[in-house]
Coordinates of C-alpha atoms in Angstrom, one line a residue:
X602 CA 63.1 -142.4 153.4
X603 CA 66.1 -141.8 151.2
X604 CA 66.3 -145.2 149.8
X605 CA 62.5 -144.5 148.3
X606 CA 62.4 -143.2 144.6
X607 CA 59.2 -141.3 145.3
X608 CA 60.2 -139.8 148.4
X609 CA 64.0 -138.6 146.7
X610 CA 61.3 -137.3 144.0
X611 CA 59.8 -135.3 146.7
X612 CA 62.5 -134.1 148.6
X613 CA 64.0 -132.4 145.1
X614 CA 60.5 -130.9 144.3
X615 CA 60.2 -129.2 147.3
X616 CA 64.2 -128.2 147.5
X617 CA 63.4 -126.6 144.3
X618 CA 60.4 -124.6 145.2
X619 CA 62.6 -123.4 148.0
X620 CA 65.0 -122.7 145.7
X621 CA 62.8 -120.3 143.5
X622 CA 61.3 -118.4 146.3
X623 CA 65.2 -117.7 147.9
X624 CA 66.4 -116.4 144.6
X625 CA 63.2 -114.3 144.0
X626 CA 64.2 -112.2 146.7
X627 CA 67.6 -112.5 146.2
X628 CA 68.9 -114.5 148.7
X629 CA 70.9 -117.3 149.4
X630 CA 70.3 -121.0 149.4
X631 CA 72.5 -121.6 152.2
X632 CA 74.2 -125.1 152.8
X633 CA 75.5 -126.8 155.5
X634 CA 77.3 -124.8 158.4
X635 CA 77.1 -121.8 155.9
X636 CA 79.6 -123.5 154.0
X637 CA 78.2 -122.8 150.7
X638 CA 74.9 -123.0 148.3
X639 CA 73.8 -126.8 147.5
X640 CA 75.0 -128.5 145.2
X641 CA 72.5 -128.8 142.9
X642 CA 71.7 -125.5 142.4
X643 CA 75.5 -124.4 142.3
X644 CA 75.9 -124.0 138.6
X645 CA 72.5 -121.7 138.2
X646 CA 73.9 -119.9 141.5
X647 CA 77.6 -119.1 140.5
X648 CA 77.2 -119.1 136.5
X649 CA 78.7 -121.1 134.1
X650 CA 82.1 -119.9 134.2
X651 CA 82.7 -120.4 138.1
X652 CA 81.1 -123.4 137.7
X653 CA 83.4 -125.0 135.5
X654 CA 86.9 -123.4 137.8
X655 CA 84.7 -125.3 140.2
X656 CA 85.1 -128.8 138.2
X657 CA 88.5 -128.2 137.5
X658 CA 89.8 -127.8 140.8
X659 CA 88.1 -130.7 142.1
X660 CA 89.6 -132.9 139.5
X661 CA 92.8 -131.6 140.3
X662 CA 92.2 -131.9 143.6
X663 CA 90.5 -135.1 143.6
X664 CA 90.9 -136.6 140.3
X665 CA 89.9 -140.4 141.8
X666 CA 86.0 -138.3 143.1
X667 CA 86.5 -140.1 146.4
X668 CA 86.2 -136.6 148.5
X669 CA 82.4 -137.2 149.1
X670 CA 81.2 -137.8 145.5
X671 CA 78.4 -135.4 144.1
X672 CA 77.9 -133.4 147.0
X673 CA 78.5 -130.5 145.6
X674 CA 80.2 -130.4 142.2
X675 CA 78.5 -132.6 140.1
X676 CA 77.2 -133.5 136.9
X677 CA 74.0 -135.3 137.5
X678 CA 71.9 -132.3 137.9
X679 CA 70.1 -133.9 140.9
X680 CA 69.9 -132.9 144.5
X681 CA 73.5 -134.4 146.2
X682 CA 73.7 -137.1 143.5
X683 CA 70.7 -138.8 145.2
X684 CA 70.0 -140.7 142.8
X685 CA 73.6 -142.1 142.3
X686 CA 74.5 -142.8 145.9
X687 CA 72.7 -145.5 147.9
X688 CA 72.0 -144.7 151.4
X689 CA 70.8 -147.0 153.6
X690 CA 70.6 -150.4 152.3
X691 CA 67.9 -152.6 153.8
X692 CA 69.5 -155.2 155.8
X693 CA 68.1 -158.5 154.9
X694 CA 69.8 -160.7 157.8
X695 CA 68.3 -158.4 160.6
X696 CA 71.5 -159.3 162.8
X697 CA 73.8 -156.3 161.4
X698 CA 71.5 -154.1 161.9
X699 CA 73.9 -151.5 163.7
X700 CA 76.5 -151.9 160.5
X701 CA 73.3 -150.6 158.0
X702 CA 72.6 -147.8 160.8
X703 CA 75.8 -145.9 160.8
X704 CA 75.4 -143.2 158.7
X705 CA 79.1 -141.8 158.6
X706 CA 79.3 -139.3 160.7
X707 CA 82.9 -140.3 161.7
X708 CA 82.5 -139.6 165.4
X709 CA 84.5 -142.9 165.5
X710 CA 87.5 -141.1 163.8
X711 CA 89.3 -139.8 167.4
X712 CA 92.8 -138.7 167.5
X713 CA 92.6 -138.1 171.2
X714 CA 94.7 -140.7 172.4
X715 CA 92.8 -140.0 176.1
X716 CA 89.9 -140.8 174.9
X717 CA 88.1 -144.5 175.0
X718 CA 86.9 -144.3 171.2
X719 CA 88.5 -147.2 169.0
X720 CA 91.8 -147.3 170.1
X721 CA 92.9 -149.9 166.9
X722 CA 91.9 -146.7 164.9
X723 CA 94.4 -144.6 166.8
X724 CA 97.1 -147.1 167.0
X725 CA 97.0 -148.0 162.9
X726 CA 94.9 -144.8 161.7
X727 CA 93.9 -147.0 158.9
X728 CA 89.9 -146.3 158.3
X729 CA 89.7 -149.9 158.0
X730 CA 90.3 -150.2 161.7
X731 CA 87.6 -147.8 162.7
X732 CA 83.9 -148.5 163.2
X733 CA 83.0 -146.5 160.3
X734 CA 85.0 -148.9 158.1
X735 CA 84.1 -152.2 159.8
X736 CA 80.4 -151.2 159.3
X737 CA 81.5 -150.9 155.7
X738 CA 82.8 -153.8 155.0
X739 CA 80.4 -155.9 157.4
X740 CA 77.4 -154.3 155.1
X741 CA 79.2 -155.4 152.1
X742 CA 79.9 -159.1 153.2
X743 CA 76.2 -159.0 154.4
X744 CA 74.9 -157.9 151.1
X745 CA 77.0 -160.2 148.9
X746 CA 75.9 -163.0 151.3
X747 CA 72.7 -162.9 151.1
X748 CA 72.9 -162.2 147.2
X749 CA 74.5 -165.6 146.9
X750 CA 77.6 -163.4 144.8
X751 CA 81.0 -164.0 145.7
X752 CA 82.0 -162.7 149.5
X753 CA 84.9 -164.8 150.4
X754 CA 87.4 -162.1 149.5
X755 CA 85.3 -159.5 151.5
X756 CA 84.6 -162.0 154.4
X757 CA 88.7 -162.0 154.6
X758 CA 88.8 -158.6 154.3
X759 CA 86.4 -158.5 157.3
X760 CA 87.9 -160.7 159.1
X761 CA 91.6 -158.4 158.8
X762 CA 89.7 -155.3 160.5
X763 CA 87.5 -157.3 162.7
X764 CA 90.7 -159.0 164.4
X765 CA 92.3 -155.9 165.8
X766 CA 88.8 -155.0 167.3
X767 CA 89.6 -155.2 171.2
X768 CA 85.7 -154.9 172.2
X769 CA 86.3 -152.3 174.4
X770 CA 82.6 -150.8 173.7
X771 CA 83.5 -147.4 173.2
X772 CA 81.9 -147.6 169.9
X773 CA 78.6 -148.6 171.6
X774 CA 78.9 -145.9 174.1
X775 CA 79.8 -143.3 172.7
X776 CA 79.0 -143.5 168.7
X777 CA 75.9 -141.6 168.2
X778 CA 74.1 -144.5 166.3
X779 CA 75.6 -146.9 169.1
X780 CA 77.3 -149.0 166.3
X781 CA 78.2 -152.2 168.1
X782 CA 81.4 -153.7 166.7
X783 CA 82.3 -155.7 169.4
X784 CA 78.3 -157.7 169.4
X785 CA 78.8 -157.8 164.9
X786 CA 81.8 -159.2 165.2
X787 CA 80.4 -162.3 167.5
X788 CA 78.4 -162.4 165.0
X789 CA 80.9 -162.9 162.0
X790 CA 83.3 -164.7 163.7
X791 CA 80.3 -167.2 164.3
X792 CA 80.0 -167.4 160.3
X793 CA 83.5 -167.2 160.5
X794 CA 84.7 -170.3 162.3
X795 CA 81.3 -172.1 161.6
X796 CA 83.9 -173.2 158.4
X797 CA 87.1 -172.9 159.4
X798 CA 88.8 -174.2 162.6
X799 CA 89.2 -171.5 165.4
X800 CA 92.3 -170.5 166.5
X801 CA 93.9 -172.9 169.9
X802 CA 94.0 -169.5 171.9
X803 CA 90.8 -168.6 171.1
X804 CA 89.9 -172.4 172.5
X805 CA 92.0 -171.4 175.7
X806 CA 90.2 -168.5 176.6
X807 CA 86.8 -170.0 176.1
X808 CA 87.8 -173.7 178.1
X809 CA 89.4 -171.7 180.4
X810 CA 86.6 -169.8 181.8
X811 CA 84.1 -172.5 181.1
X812 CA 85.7 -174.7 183.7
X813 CA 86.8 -172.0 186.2
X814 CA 85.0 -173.0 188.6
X815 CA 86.3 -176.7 188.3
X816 CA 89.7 -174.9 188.1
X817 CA 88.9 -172.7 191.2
X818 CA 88.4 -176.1 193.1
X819 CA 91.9 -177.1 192.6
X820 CA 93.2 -174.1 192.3
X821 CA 96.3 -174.6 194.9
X822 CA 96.9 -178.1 193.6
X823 CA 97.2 -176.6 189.9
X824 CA 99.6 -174.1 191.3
X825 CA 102.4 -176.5 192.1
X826 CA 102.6 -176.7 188.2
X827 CA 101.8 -173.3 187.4
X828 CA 105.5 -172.3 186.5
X829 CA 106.3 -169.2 184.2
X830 CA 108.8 -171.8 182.3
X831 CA 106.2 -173.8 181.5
X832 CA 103.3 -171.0 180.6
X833 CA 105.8 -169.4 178.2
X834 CA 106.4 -172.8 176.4
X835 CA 102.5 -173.2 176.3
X836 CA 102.3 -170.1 175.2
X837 CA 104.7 -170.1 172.4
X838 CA 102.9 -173.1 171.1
X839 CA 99.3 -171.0 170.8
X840 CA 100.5 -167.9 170.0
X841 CA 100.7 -166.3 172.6
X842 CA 103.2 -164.4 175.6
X843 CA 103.2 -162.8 178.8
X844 CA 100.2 -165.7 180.3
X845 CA 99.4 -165.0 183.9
X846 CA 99.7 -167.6 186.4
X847 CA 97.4 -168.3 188.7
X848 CA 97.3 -166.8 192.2
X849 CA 96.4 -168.1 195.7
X850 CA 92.4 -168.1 195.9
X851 CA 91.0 -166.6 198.6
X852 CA 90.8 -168.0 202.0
X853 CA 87.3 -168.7 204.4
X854 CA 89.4 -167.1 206.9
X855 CA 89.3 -163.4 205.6
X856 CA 86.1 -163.6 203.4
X857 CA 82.3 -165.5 204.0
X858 CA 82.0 -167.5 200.8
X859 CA 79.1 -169.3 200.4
X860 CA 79.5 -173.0 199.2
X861 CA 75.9 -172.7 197.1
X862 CA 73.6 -170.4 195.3
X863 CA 71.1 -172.0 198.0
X864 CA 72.4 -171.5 200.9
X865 CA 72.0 -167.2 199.8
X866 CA 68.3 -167.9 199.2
X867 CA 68.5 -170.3 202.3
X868 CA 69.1 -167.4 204.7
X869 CA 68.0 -164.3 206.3
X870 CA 70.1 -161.2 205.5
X871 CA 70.1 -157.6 207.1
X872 CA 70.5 -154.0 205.2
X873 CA 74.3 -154.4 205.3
X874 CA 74.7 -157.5 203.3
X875 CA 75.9 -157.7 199.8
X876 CA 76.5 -160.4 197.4
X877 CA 79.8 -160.4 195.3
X878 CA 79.6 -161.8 191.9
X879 CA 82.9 -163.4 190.7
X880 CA 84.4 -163.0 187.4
X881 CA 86.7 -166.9 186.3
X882 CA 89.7 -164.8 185.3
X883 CA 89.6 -161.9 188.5
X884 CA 89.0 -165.2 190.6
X885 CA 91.7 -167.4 188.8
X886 CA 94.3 -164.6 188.0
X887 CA 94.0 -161.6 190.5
X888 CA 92.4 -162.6 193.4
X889 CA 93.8 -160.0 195.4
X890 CA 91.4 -157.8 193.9
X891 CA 87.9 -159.7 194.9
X892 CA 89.7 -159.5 198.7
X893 CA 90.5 -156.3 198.5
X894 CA 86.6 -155.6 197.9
X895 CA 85.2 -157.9 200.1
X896 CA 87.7 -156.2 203.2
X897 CA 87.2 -152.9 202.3
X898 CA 83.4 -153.2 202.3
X899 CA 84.2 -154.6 206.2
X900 CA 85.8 -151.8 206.7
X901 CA 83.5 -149.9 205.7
X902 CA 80.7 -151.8 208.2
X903 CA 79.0 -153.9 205.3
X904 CA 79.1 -157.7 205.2
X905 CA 80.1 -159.1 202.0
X906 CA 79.4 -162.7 200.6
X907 CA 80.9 -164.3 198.2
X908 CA 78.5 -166.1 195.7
X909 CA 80.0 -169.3 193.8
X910 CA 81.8 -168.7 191.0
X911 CA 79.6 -169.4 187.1
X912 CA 81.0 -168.2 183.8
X913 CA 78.9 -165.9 181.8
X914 CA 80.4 -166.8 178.6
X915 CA 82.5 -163.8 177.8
X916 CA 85.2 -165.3 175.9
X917 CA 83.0 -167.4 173.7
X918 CA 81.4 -164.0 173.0
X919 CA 84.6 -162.2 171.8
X920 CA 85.3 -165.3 169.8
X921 CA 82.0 -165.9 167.8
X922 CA 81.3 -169.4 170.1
X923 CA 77.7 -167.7 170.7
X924 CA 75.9 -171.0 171.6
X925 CA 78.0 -171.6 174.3
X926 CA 77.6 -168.0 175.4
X927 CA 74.2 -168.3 175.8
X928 CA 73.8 -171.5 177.6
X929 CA 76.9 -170.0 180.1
X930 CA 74.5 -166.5 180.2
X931 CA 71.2 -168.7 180.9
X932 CA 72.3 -170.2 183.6
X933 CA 74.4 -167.3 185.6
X934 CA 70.9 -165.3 184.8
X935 CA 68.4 -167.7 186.1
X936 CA 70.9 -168.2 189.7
X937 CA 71.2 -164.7 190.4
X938 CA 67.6 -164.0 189.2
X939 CA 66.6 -166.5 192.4
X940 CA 69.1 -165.3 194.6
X941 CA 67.9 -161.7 193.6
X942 CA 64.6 -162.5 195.4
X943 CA 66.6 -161.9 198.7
X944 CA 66.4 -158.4 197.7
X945 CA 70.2 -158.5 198.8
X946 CA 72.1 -156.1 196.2
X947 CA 74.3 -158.0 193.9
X948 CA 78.0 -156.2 193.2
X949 CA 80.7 -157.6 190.1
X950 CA 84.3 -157.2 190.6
X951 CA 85.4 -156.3 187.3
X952 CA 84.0 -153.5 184.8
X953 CA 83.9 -155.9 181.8
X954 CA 82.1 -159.0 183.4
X955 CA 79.7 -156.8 185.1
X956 CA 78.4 -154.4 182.1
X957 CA 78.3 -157.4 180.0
X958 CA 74.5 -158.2 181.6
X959 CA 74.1 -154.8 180.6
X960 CA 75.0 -155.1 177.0
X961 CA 75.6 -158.6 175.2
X962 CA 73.7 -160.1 177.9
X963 CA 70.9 -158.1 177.8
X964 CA 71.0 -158.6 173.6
X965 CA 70.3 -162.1 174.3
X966 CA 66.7 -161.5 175.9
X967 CA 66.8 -163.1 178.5
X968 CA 65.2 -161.0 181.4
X969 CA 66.9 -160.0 183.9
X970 CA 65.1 -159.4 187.6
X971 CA 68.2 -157.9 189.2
X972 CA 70.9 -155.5 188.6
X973 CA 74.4 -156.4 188.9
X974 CA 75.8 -153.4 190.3
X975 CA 80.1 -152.3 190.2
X976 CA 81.5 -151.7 193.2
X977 CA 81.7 -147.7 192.8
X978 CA 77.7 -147.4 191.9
X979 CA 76.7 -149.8 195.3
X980 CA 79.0 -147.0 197.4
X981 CA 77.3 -144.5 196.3
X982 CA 73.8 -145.9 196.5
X983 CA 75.0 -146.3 200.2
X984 CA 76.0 -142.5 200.1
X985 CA 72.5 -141.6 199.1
X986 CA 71.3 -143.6 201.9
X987 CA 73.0 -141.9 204.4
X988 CA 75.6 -144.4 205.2
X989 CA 78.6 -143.1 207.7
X990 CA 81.9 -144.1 207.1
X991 CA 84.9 -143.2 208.7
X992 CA 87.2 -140.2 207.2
X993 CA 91.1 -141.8 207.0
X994 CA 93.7 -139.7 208.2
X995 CA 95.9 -140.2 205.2
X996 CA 97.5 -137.6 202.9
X997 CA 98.4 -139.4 200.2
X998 CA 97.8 -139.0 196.4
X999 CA 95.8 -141.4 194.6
X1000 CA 95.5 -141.8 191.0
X1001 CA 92.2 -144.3 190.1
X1002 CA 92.4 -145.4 186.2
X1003 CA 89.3 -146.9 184.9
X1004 CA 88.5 -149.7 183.0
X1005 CA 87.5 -148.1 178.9
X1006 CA 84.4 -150.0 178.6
X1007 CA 83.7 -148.4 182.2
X1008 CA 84.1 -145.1 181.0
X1009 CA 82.2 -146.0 177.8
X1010 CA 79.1 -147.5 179.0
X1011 CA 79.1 -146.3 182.9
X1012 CA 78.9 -143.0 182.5
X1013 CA 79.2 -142.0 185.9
X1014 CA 82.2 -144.1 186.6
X1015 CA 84.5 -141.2 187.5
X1016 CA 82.0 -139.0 188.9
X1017 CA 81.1 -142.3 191.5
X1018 CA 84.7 -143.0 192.6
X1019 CA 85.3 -139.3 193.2
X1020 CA 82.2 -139.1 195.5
X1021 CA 83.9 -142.4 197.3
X1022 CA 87.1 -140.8 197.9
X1023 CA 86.1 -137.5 198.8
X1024 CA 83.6 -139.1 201.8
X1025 CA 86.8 -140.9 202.9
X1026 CA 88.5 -137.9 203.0
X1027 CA 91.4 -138.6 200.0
X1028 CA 92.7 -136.6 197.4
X1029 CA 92.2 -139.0 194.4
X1030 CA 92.4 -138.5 190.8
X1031 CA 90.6 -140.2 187.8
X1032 CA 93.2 -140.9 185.5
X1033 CA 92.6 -139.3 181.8
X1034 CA 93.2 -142.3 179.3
X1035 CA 91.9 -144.2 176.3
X1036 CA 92.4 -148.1 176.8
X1037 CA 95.4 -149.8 177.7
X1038 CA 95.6 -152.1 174.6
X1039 CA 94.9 -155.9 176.5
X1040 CA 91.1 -156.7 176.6
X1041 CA 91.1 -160.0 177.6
X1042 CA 93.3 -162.0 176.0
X1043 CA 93.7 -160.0 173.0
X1044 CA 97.0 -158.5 174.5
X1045 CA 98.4 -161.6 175.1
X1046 CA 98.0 -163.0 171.3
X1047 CA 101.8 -162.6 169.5
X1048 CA 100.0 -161.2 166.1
X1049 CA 98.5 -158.2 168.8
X1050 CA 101.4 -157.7 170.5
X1051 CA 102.8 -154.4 168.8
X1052 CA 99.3 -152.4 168.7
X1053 CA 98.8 -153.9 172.3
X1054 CA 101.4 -151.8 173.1
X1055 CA 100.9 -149.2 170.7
X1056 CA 97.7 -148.8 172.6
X1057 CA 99.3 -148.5 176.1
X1058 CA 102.0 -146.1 175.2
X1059 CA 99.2 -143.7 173.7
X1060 CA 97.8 -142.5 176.9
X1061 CA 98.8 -144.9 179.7
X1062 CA 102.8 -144.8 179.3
X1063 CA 102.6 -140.6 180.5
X1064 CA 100.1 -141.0 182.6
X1065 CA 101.7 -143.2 184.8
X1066 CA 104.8 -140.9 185.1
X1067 CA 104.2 -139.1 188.7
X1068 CA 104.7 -139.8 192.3
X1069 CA 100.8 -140.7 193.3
X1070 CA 99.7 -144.1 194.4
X1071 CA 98.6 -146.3 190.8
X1072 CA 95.6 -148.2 191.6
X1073 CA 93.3 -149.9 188.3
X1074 CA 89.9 -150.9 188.3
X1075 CA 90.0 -153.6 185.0
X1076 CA 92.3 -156.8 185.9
X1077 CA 93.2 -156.4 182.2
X1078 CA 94.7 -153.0 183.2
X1079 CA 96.7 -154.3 185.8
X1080 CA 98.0 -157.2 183.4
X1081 CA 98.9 -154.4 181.3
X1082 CA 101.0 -152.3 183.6
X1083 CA 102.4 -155.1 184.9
X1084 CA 104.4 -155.9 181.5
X1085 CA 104.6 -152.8 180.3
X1086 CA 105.5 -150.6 183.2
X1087 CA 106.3 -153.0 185.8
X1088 CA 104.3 -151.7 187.9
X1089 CA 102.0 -153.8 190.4
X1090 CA 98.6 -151.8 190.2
X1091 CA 96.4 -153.0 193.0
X1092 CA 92.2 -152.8 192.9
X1093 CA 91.0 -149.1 194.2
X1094 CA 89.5 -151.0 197.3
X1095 CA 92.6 -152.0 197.6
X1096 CA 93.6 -149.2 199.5
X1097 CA 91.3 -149.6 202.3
X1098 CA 92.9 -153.0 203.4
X1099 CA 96.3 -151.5 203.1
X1100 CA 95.7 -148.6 205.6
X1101 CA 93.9 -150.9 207.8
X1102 CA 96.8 -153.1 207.5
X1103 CA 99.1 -150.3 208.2
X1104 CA 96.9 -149.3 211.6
X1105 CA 97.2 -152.8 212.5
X1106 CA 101.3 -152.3 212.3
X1107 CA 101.5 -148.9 214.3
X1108 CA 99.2 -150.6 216.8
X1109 CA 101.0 -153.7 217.2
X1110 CA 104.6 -151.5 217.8

């Protein structure tokens, strides 16, 4: 334990036994990589006289000592300046407990613009942006907090960084200490706002899918005032551009939607049945693409229901509201933990909503007794299972871009959708990006608007560029593409409708 006097004592007392024994046979105390002898030990190593070019040409160099201070030239005489640098302070709050665990490794410091890793650190490359930094300044508010010292200026400094966080996940995926940004900064922005008034689009996004289902009701009636004139005006007012409007819900005629979470307990189902969880804004804002599942799952020979629509509190996550996510979590839990009895499987339509009962969900503790599969992973359990499907005679090139906190936290994303298309008999492509820069409605906010696109132009504007057929698993990505490409991306299931559509034509003729 580095942050333990005695056990710094011991770690030096045995380094220098080590030591001893190396030079009495005339070897080398090797460092890191084979980079160079420890610190420590340098001077004694080298001699005086290198020693000192040594400490000149780091001052020259680094006259400030913020190049990673007493690791190697120093003057303390200790092992790595141990006892000058602090290493893991305890964390007293027990919530931040991913901020005191990174221990700087800077895997969150990715250039690769077609990689999912903190895209507000590629867009900005300011370290403040990264998770590396956020943990830094979340441990520091943290401390000061709970020392009763002065953290208001830190807390705004927090607050700076923690608002171009998109919560994509990446950093939970794919950091090696699974740092969590996107779950600390619920947690701030709870402190945050518990003193301060929250912002009205903030408000919008958490009213908006806490009375989706209301909304859902009466969704055609709202539609004869849905006009682009008047969302842009609304907009304007909030902060915010580019609002989506709403679009037709889905009719009984094309899709089995049941009218209660009963009536899918009520029943008797067979092997082919699956539930499909909705999402408020996929329901509200892209219905097309919770069609476009349930038809090409009939096409497919499986018969899809649709379960009643229930927030799960995702926007009050994102913005710190964290009692109102759990009450919106209990309750979607405990429904699909009865209906789950069926033993029916249960399928999401998009990326986010469903890996959230993975993650923030799942933090919560609330147990889950089912698994809330994506589309691509219930296919290929069907695969495995020795489903036949048929192979469409169609040549065209498909090009499938994933949702980032897909490729983050389902790792086999790409791999699934592959093994979909290649039973189907198409020649599809996972598309090689980082995120496209919305997330919800962070895209959307006026004060976002530049890194939003930023973002999108990193990996997505290129990849884009080609003849194939476009087709997005994240409604945030097709929001995206829409403004920034106009282009009309379409659901990957989406595909199967439109060639039995096009069947239906040729038929017809």
């Amino acid at each position: 334990n580095m942050d333990s006097i005695e056990d710094r004592d011991l770690l030096e007392s045995i380094s220098d036994e080590v030591y001893a024994l190396v030079k009495r046979y005339n070897g080398i105390f090797w460092g890191e990589h084979g980079k160079g002898i420890r610190g420590q030990y340098l001077r004694d190593f080298v001699g005086e006289v290198a020693y000192q070019s040594f400490l000149d040409i780091k001052h020259i160099l680094d006259p400030g000592g913020r190049f990673n201070p007493g690791k190697l030239v120093n003057n303390s005489g200790n092992l790595y300046g141990i006892r000058d640098t602090p290493f893991r302070v305890q964390n007293n709050s027990g919530q931040l407990e991913k901020a005191y665990s990174c221990n700087g490794n800077a895997a969150c410091l990715d250039y690769n613009a077609r990689n999912t890793m903190c895209p507000s650190f590629k867009a900005t490359l300011d370290l403040k942006n990264s998770p590396k930094g956020r943990s830094e300044i979340l441990r520091a508010w943290d401390q000061a907090k709970n020392e009763g010292t002065e953290y208001e200026d830190l807390e705004q400094q927090a607050f700076s960084s923690l608002d171009k966080c998109l919560g994509c996940k990446a950093c939970a995926g794919t950091c090696p200490m699974q740092v969590d940004i996107p779950e600390m900064k619920s947690i701030f922005l709870e402190s945050y706002y518990s003193k301060r008034s929250m912002p009205g689009s903030a408000r919008l996004a958490i009213a908006l899918e806490k009375y989706a289902p209301i909304i859902q009701r009466y969704q055609n009636f709202l539609r004869i005032f849905d006009r682009k004139i008047l969302r842009n005006a609304f907009g304007k007012f909030l902060g915010l551009k580019d609002l989506p409007g709403l679009t037709p819900p889905i009719s009984h005629k094309n899709v089995n939607r049941l009218a209660t979470f009963e009536e899918a307990v009520a029943k008797d189902w067979n092997d082919k049945t699956v539930f499909l969880i909705q999402d408020p804004f996929t329901s509200l804002f892209d219905a097309n693409a919770l069609s476009s599942i349930a038809g090409g799952l009939e096409i497919l020979g499986y018969q899809p229901k649709i379960l009643p629509l229930l927030p799960a509190g995702k926007a009050a996550h994102t913005n710190g509201a964290r009692e109102s996510f759990a009450r919106q979590a209990k309750n979607v839990v405990e429904q699909l933990n009865i209906v789950a009895k069926k033993g029916v499987p249960l399928v999401g339509i998009d990326p986010a909503f469903v890996l959230m009962f993975r993650g923030e969900i799942k933090k919560m503790g609330m147990p889950q007794n089912f698994e809330l599969l994506l589309i691509q992973e219930y296919l290929c359990n069907r695969i495995n299972l020795g489903d036949q499907w048929p192979v469409l005679d169609q040549k065209a090139d498909i090009k499938v871009f994933l949702h980032c906190t897909e490729q983050s936290i389902a790792k086999t994303a790409a791999e699934n959708w592959q093994s979909v298309f290649e039973i189907l008999g198409l020649n599809a492509e996972i598309a090689e990006t980082g995120c496209c820069g919305m997330a919800g409605m962070f895209g959307h906010e006026n004060s976002h608007y530049e890194i939003s696109r930023k973002i999108f132009e990193l990996s997505w504007t290129e990849a884009i560029e080609d003849d194939k057929i476009h087709y997005a698993t994240g409604f945030s990505c097709r929001c995206q593409t829409k403004r920034f490409a106009n282009q009309e991306f379409r659901h990957p299931m989406n595909f199967l409708t439109e060639m039995k559509a096009k069947n239906s034509e040729m038929q017809s003729i």
